[in-house]
CSV table of C-alpha atoms in Angstrom, one decimal:
chain,number,residue,atom,x,y,z
A,1,MET,CA,-134.3,53.4,-25.2
A,2,GLU,CA,-134.6,57.1,-26.0
A,3,GLN,CA,-132.1,59.3,-27.8
A,4,LEU,CA,-131.8,62.6,-25.9
A,5,SER,CA,-129.2,64.3,-28.0
A,6,SER,CA,-126.7,63.6,-30.8
A,7,ARG,CA,-123.5,65.4,-31.9
A,8,GLN,CA,-121.1,64.7,-34.7
A,9,VAL,CA,-117.6,64.5,-33.4
A,10,TYR,CA,-115.7,63.5,-36.6
A,11,ALA,CA,-116.3,63.2,-40.3
A,12,ASN,CA,-114.4,62.2,-43.5
A,13,ASN,CA,-115.3,61.0,-47.0
A,14,TRP,CA,-116.0,57.5,-45.7
A,15,MET,CA,-117.7,57.9,-42.3
A,16,THR,CA,-119.0,60.1,-39.5
A,17,VAL,CA,-118.7,59.4,-35.8
A,18,ARG,CA,-121.4,60.7,-33.4
A,19,GLU,CA,-121.9,60.7,-29.7
A,20,ASP,CA,-125.5,60.1,-28.6
A,21,ALA,CA,-126.8,60.8,-25.1
A,22,ILE,CA,-129.6,58.3,-24.3
A,23,ARG,CA,-132.0,57.4,-21.6
A,24,ARG,CA,-132.4,53.6,-21.0
A,25,ASP,CA,-135.8,52.0,-20.4
A,26,ASP,CA,-135.2,52.1,-16.6
A,27,GLY,CA,-134.6,55.9,-16.8
A,28,SER,CA,-130.8,55.8,-16.3
A,29,PRO,CA,-128.7,57.9,-18.6
A,30,GLY,CA,-126.2,56.4,-21.1
A,31,LEU,CA,-123.8,57.4,-23.9
A,32,TYR,CA,-123.2,55.7,-27.2
A,33,GLY,CA,-120.4,56.3,-29.7
A,34,VAL,CA,-121.7,55.4,-33.2
A,35,VAL,CA,-119.7,55.1,-36.4
A,36,ASP,CA,-122.1,55.9,-39.3
A,37,LYS,CA,-121.0,54.5,-42.7
A,38,PRO,CA,-123.0,54.0,-45.8
A,39,ASP,CA,-124.3,50.5,-46.5
A,40,TYR,CA,-121.9,48.3,-48.5
A,41,ALA,CA,-122.1,45.5,-51.0
A,42,LEU,CA,-120.0,42.3,-50.8
A,43,VAL,CA,-119.7,40.2,-54.0
A,44,ILE,CA,-118.8,36.5,-54.2
A,45,PRO,CA,-117.4,36.1,-57.8
A,46,TYR,CA,-117.9,32.4,-58.5
A,47,ARG,CA,-117.0,30.3,-61.6
A,48,ASP,CA,-116.2,26.6,-62.0
A,49,GLY,CA,-115.9,25.9,-58.3
A,50,ARG,CA,-113.6,28.9,-57.7
A,51,PHE,CA,-113.8,32.2,-56.0
A,52,HIS,CA,-112.2,35.4,-57.1
A,53,LEU,CA,-110.7,37.2,-54.1
A,54,VAL,CA,-108.8,40.5,-53.6
A,55,GLU,CA,-105.9,41.1,-51.2
A,56,GLN,CA,-105.0,44.5,-49.8
A,57,PHE,CA,-103.3,46.1,-47.0
A,58,ARG,CA,-105.7,46.9,-44.2
A,59,TYR,CA,-104.3,49.9,-42.4
A,60,PRO,CA,-106.0,49.5,-39.0
A,61,LEU,CA,-104.7,45.9,-38.7
A,62,GLY,CA,-101.3,46.7,-40.3
A,63,ILE,CA,-101.4,43.5,-42.5
A,64,ARG,CA,-102.5,42.4,-45.9
A,65,ARG,CA,-105.7,40.3,-46.0
A,66,TRP,CA,-107.6,38.2,-48.6
A,67,GLU,CA,-111.3,38.9,-48.9
A,68,PHE,CA,-114.3,39.0,-51.2
A,69,PRO,CA,-114.6,42.3,-53.2
A,70,GLN,CA,-116.7,44.7,-51.1
A,71,GLY,CA,-117.2,48.4,-50.5
A,72,THR,CA,-119.3,51.5,-50.4
A,73,ALA,CA,-120.0,54.3,-52.8
A,74,PRO,CA,-117.6,57.3,-52.7
A,75,ASP,CA,-118.4,60.3,-50.5
A,76,ARG,CA,-121.0,58.3,-48.4
A,77,ALA,CA,-123.4,58.3,-51.4
A,78,ASP,CA,-126.5,56.2,-51.3
A,79,VAL,CA,-126.5,53.7,-54.2
A,80,GLU,CA,-128.9,51.0,-55.1
A,81,PRO,CA,-127.4,47.7,-53.7
A,82,ALA,CA,-127.2,45.7,-57.0
A,83,GLU,CA,-125.6,48.7,-58.8
A,84,LEU,CA,-123.1,49.1,-55.9
A,85,ALA,CA,-122.3,45.4,-56.1
A,86,ALA,CA,-121.6,45.5,-59.8
A,87,ARG,CA,-119.6,48.7,-59.4
A,88,GLU,CA,-117.4,47.2,-56.6
A,89,LEU,CA,-116.8,44.0,-58.6
A,90,ARG,CA,-115.8,45.9,-61.7
A,91,GLU,CA,-113.7,48.4,-59.7
A,92,GLU,CA,-111.7,45.9,-57.7
A,93,THR,CA,-111.4,42.9,-60.1
A,94,GLY,CA,-112.3,44.1,-63.5
A,95,LEU,CA,-115.0,41.4,-63.7
A,96,ALA,CA,-118.5,42.1,-65.1
A,97,ALA,CA,-121.3,39.7,-64.1
A,98,SER,CA,-124.2,38.6,-66.3
A,99,GLU,CA,-126.0,37.5,-63.2
A,100,LEU,CA,-125.9,39.1,-59.7
A,101,VAL,CA,-128.1,37.5,-57.1
A,102,GLU,CA,-128.6,38.9,-53.6
A,103,ILE,CA,-128.3,36.1,-51.0
A,104,GLY,CA,-128.2,37.8,-47.6
A,105,ARG,CA,-127.5,40.8,-45.4
A,106,LEU,CA,-124.8,41.5,-42.8
A,107,ASP,CA,-124.4,43.9,-40.0
A,108,VAL,CA,-120.7,44.8,-39.6
A,109,ALA,CA,-120.5,45.7,-35.9
A,110,PRO,CA,-124.0,46.5,-34.6
A,111,GLY,CA,-122.7,47.4,-31.2
A,112,LEU,CA,-120.8,50.4,-32.6
A,113,SER,CA,-121.7,51.0,-36.2
A,114,SER,CA,-124.9,51.6,-38.2
A,115,GLN,CA,-123.4,50.1,-41.4
A,116,ARG,CA,-125.2,47.2,-43.0
A,117,GLY,CA,-124.2,45.1,-46.0
A,118,ARG,CA,-125.8,43.0,-48.7
A,119,VAL,CA,-124.2,39.9,-50.1
A,120,PHE,CA,-124.3,39.0,-53.8
A,121,VAL,CA,-123.2,36.0,-55.8
A,122,ALA,CA,-121.8,37.0,-59.2
A,123,THR,CA,-121.8,34.5,-62.1
A,124,GLY,CA,-121.4,34.7,-65.8
A,125,LEU,CA,-118.2,36.6,-65.3
A,126,THR,CA,-116.4,38.4,-68.1
A,127,PRO,CA,-112.8,39.7,-67.4
A,128,GLY,CA,-111.8,43.3,-67.8
A,129,GLU,CA,-109.4,45.8,-66.3
A,130,PRO,CA,-110.0,46.9,-62.7
A,131,HIS,CA,-110.5,50.6,-62.0
A,132,ARG,CA,-109.3,50.8,-58.4
A,133,GLU,CA,-109.6,53.8,-56.1
A,134,HIS,CA,-106.3,55.5,-55.1
A,135,GLU,CA,-106.3,53.6,-51.7
A,136,GLU,CA,-106.6,50.3,-53.6
A,137,GLN,CA,-103.6,50.6,-55.8
A,138,ASP,CA,-101.7,47.9,-54.0
A,139,MET,CA,-104.7,45.4,-54.3
A,140,ARG,CA,-104.0,42.0,-55.8
A,141,ALA,CA,-106.6,39.6,-57.1
A,142,ALA,CA,-106.6,35.8,-57.7
A,143,TRP,CA,-108.9,32.8,-58.2
A,144,PHE,CA,-109.0,30.2,-55.5
A,145,GLU,CA,-110.5,26.7,-55.5
A,146,ARG,CA,-113.2,26.2,-52.9
A,147,ALA,CA,-111.1,23.7,-50.9
A,148,LYS,CA,-108.2,26.2,-50.8
A,149,PHE,CA,-110.5,29.0,-49.8
A,150,GLU,CA,-111.8,26.9,-46.8
A,151,ALA,CA,-108.2,26.0,-45.9
A,152,MET,CA,-107.3,29.7,-45.9
A,153,ILE,CA,-110.1,30.4,-43.4
A,154,THR,CA,-109.0,27.5,-41.2
A,155,ALA,CA,-105.3,28.6,-41.3
A,156,GLY,CA,-106.3,32.2,-40.4
A,157,GLU,CA,-105.3,33.6,-43.8
A,158,ILE,CA,-108.8,34.8,-44.4
A,159,THR,CA,-110.1,36.6,-41.3
A,160,ASP,CA,-112.3,39.2,-42.8
A,161,ALA,CA,-115.5,38.6,-40.8
A,162,GLN,CA,-117.8,39.8,-43.7
A,163,SER,CA,-116.1,37.3,-46.1
A,164,VAL,CA,-116.4,34.4,-43.7
A,165,ALA,CA,-120.0,35.3,-42.9
A,166,ALA,CA,-120.8,35.7,-46.6
A,167,TYR,CA,-119.4,32.3,-47.3
A,168,ALA,CA,-121.7,30.8,-44.6
A,169,GLN,CA,-124.6,32.5,-46.3
A,170,LEU,CA,-123.5,31.1,-49.7
A,171,GLN,CA,-123.5,27.6,-48.3
A,172,LEU,CA,-127.0,28.0,-46.9
A,173,TRP,CA,-128.2,29.6,-50.2
A,174,GLU,CA,-126.7,26.7,-52.2
A,175,LYS,CA,-128.6,24.2,-50.0
A,176,ARG,CA,-132.0,25.8,-50.8
A,177,ALA,CA,-131.3,26.9,-54.4
A,178,PRO,CA,-133.1,24.7,-56.9
A,179,THR,CA,-130.8,22.4,-58.9
A,180,SER,CA,-131.0,22.1,-62.6
């Protein structure tokens, strides 16, 4: 596939949207709409068999949703992944982690977005005050036992695809992690 042209059709502080004219391998023309967003970090805060989740109103869905803390740097900045993970954890929950381990990567919606994510497990957690962005002022945070977390997924209370996929990555990571 060959890109013939590209034009930006929209931009704000969080994303740009572009339209790319392409030529497929068979020579036929095509068009792609692409949402470009900076890479994000998702953090799984874990302590004593419990996860720390955040709940916020997700405007495009029109509902509140529980999920793992996650996000991008302001103004589409490029930030080192572990630094971004620590920043998001602190910002959304107030927690600071003594250990942050990257366990996987996620592609949000590869058919329409260039955004990619990195998944981290945060342990050795110290509480503090969150420093949420203006859009996150209605955010709530709470600890959930693993069994409750799984029940929330099953009941459709946790539907954030990145959180569910990150949990699957956590389970696989736990299987291959050395035990003490």
